[in-house]
CSV table of C-alpha atoms in Angstrom, one decimal:
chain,number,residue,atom,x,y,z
B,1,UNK,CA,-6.5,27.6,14.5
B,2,UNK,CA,-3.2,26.6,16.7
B,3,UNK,CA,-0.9,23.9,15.5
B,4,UNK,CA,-1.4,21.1,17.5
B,5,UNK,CA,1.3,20.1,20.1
B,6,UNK,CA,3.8,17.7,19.2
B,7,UNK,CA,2.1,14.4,20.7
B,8,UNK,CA,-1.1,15.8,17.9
B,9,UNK,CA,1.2,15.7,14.7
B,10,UNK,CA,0.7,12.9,12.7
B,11,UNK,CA,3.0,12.7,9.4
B,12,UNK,CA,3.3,10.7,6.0
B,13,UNK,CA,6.9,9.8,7.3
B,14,UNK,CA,9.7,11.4,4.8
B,15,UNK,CA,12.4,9.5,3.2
B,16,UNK,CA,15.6,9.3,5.2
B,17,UNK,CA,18.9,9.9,3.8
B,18,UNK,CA,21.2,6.5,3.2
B,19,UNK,CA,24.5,7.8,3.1
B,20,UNK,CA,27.1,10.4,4.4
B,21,UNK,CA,26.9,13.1,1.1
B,22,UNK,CA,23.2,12.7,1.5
B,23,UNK,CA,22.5,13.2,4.9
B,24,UNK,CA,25.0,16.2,4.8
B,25,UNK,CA,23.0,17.6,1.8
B,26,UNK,CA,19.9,17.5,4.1
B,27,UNK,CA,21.5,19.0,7.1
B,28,UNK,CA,22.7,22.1,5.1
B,29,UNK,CA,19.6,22.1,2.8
B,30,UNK,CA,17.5,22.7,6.2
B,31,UNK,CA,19.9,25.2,7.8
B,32,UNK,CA,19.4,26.9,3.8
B,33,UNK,CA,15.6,26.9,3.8
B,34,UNK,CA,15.6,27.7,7.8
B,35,UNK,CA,17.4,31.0,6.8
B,36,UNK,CA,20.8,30.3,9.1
B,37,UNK,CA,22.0,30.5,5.6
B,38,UNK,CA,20.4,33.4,3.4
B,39,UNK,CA,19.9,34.2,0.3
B,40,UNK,CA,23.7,35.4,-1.1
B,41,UNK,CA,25.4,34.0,2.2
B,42,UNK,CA,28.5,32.4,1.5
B,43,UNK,CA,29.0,28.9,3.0
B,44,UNK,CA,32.3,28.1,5.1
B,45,UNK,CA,34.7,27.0,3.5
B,46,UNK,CA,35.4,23.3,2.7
B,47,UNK,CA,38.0,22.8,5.6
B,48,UNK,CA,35.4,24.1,8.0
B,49,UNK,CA,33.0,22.0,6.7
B,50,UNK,CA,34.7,18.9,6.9
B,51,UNK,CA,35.4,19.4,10.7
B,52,UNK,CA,31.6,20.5,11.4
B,53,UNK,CA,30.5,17.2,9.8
B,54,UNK,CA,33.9,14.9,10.1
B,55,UNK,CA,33.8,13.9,6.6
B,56,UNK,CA,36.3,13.6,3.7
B,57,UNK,CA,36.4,16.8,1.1
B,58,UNK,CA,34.9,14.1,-1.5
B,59,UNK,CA,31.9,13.1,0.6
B,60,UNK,CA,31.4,16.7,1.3
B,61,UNK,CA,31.5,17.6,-2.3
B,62,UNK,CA,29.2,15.3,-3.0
B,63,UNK,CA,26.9,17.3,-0.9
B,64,UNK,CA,27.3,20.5,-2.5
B,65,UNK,CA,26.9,18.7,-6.1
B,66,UNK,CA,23.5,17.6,-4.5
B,67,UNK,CA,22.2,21.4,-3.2
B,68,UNK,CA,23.9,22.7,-6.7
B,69,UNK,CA,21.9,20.1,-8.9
B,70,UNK,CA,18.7,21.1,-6.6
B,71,UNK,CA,19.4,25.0,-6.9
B,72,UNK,CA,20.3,26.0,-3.6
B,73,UNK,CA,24.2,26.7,-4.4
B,74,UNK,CA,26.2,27.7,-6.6
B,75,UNK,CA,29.7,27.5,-6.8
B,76,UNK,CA,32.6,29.8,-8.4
B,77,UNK,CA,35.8,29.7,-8.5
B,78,UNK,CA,37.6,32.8,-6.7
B,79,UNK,CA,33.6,33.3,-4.9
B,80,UNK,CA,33.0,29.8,-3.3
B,81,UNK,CA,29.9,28.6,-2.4
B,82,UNK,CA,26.6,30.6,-2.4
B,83,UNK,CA,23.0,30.2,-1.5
B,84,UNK,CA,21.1,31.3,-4.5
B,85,UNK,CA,17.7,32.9,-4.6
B,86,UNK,CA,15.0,31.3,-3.2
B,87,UNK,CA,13.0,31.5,-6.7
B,88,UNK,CA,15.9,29.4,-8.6
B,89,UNK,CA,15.3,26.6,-5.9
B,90,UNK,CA,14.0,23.2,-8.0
B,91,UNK,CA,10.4,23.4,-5.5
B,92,UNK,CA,9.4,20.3,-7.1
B,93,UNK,CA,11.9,18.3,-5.8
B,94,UNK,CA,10.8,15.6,-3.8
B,95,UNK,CA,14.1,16.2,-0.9
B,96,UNK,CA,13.8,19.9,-1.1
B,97,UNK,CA,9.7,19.9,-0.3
B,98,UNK,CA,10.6,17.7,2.4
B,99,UNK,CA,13.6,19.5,3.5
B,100,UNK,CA,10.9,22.4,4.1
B,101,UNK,CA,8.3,20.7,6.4
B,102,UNK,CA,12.0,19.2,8.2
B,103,UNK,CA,12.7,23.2,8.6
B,104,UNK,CA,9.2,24.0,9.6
B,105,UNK,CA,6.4,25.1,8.0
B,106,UNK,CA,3.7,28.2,8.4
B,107,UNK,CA,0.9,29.1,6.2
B,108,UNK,CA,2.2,31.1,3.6
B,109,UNK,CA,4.4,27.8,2.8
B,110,UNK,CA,1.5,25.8,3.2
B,111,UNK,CA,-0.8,28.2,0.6
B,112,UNK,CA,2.1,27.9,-1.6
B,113,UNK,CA,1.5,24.1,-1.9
B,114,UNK,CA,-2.2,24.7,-2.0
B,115,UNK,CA,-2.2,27.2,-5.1
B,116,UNK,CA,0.2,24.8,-6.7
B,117,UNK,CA,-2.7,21.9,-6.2
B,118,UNK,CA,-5.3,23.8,-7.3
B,119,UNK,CA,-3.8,25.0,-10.7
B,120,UNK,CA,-3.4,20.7,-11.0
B,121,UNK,CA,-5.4,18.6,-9.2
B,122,UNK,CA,-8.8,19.8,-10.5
B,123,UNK,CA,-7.7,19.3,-14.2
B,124,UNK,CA,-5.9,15.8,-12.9
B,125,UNK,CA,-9.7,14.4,-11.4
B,126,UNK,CA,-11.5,16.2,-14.7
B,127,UNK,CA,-9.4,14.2,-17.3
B,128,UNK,CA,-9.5,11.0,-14.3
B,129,UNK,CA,-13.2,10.8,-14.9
B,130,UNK,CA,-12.4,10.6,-18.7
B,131,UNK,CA,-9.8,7.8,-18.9
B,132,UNK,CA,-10.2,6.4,-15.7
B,133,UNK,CA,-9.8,2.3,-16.2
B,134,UNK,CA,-11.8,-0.2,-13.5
B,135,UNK,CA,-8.2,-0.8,-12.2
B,136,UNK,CA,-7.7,3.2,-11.3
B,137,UNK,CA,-11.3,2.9,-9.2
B,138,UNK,CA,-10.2,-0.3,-7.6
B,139,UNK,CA,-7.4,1.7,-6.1
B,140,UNK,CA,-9.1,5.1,-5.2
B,141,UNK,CA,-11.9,3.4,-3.7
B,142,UNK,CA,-9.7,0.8,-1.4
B,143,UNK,CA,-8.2,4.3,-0.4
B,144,UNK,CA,-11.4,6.0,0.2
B,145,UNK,CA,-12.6,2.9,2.4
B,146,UNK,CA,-9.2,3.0,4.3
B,147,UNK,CA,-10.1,6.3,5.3
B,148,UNK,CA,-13.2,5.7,5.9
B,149,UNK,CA,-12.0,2.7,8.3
B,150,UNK,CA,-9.0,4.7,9.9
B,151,UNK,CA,-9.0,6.9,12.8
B,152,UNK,CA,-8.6,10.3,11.2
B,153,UNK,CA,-5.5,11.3,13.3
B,154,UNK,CA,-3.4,8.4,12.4
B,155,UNK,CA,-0.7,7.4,9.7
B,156,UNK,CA,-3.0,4.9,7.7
B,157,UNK,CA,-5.4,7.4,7.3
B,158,UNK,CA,-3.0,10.0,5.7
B,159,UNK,CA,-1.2,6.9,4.0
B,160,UNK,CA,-4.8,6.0,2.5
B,161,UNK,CA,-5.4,10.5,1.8
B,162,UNK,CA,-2.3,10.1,-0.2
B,163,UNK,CA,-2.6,7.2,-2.3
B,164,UNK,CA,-6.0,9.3,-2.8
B,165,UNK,CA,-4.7,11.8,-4.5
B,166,UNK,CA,-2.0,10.3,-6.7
B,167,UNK,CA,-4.4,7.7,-8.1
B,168,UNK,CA,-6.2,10.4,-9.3
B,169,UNK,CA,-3.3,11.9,-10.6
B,170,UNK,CA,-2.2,8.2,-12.0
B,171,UNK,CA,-5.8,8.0,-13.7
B,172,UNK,CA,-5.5,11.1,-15.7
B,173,UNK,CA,-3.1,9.7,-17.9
B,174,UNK,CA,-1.2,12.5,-18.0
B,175,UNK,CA,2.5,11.5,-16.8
B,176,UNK,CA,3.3,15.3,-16.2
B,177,UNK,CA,0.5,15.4,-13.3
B,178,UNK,CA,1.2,11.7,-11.9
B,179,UNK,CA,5.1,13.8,-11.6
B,180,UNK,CA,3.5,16.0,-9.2
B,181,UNK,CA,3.1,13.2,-6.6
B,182,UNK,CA,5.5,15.0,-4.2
B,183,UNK,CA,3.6,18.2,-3.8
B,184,UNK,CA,0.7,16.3,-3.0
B,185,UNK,CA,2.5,14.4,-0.7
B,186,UNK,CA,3.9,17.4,0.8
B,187,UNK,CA,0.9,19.4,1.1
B,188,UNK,CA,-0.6,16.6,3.0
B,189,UNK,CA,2.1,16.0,5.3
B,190,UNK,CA,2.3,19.6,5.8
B,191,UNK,CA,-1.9,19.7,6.2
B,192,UNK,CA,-1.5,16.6,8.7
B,193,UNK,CA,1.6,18.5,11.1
B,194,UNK,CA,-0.6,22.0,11.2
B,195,UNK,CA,-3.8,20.1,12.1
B,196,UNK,CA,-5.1,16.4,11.3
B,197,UNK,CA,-8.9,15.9,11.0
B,198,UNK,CA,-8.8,14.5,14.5
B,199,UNK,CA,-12.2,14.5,15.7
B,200,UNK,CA,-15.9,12.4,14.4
B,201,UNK,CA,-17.2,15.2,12.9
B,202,UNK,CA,-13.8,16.3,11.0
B,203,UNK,CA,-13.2,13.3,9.7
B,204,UNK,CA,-16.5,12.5,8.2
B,205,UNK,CA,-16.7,15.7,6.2
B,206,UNK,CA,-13.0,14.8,4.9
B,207,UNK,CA,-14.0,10.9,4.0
B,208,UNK,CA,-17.4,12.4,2.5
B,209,UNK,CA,-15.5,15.4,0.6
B,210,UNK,CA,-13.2,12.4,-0.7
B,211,UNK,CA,-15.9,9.8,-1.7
B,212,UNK,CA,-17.5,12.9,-3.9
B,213,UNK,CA,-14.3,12.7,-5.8
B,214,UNK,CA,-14.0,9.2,-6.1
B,215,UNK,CA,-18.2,9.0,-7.1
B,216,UNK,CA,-17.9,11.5,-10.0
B,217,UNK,CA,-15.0,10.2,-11.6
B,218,UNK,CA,-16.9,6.7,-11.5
B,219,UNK,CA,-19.5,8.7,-12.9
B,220,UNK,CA,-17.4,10.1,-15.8
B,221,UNK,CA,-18.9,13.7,-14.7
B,222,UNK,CA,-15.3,15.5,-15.3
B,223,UNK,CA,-17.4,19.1,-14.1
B,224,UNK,CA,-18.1,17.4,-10.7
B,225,UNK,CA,-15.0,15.8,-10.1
B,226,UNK,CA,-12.8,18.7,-10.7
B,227,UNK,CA,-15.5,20.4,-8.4
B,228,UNK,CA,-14.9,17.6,-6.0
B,229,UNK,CA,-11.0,17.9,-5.8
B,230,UNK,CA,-11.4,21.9,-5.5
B,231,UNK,CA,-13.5,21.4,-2.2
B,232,UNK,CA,-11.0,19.2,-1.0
B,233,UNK,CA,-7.8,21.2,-1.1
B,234,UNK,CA,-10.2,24.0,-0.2
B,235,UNK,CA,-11.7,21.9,3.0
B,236,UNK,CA,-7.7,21.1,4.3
B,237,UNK,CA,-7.1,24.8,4.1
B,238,UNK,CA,-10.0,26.1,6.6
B,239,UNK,CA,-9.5,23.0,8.8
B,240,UNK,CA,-6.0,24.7,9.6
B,241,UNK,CA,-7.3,28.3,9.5
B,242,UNK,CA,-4.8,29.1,6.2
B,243,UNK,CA,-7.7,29.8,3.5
B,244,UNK,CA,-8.4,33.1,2.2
């Protein structure tokens, strides 16, 4: 299936940079993950750098402290400034997924997130319909109502998809999969941009695949709901033709 054109992409809106360093980070994390910059490239030097972006050598620093911490540089003295590998890049961070769908995305990017879900999210509704507390259905079933409610090509609809999936994460109990909030967040924003469950018929087998999950954790069936979540990450990837 074709993306849809730009008027068709609805997102889960990303967090904007607040100040110079960061916004300088982002610009030269995209041009990093877009490939201007490759793996091994060196970066210009700082004086270039400061006249591309008119900033101080201390605000621009800043920025490369920021790609370092994330592992997309590295610096040394007598080398300068290099883009590592991709595989030493921190994937879990919340700016460099997001950096990614700013870069654009395809489908081996958006598997990526998917495999990353399922090795998760099934084991994150399982142990949900364990532990889960009255509170934790409160807020998955307000979500699933949303849905339910929202147009399926809108923002409050992916809003409601979202806080979905993390209450499930939440209700596991496990901190370590409630951490993994921004891959779920940017699989979905990624799932929404390639193709949004726009029409009647698309967005009733999404709200009824999402209800199933919601149902067996209530139900305390951990089998089902893992079940459940697996048919869900499953369902986003034919709807945008990247399964198999």
């Amino acid at each position: 299936m074709s993306a849809p054109n730009a008027s068709q992409i609805i997102v889960i809106p990303a967090a904007r940079a607040h100040s110079n360093h960061a916004g300088i980070a982002r610009s030269i994390g995209i041009d990093i993950i877009s490939g201007r910059y490759g793996e091994g490239a060196k970066l210009p030097g700082d004086a270039e750098l400061t006249l591309i972006f008119g900033v101080s050598r201390p605000v621009l620093r800043e920025a490369v402290k920021t790609l370092v911490a994330k592992g997309l540089l590295s610096t040394k003295a007598r080398v300068g400034t290099v883009v590592r590998a991709r595989a030493e890049w921190n994937m879990f961070d919340p700016d460099v997924l997001a950096w990614h769908l700013d870069a654009g995305i395809d489908k081996r990017f958006l598997r990526d997130l998917s495999e990353i879900r399922l090795a998760v999210e099934p084991r994150a509704a399982a142990l949900a319909a364990e532990r889960r507390s009255e509170d934790d259905l409160a807020v998955l079933r307000r979500a699933v109502a949303r849905m339910k409610g929202e147009p399926g090509a809108s923002d409050s609809f992916a809003e409601a998809d979202l806080t979905l999936h993390v209450g499930v994460a939440t209700a596991s109990g496990n901190p370590f999969m409630r951490s993994i909030g921004a891959v779920i967040e940017a699989a979905l924003r990624a799932s929404f941009m390639l193709s949004a469950p726009g029409d009647a018929r698309e967005h009733d087998i999404a709200v009824a695949a999402h209800e199933r999950i919601v149902e067996a954790i209530a139900d305390k069936d951990s089998e089902a709901a893992a079940a459940a979540m697996t048919n869900v990450i499953f369902n986003g990837l034919r709807r945008h033709g990247a399964a198999g």
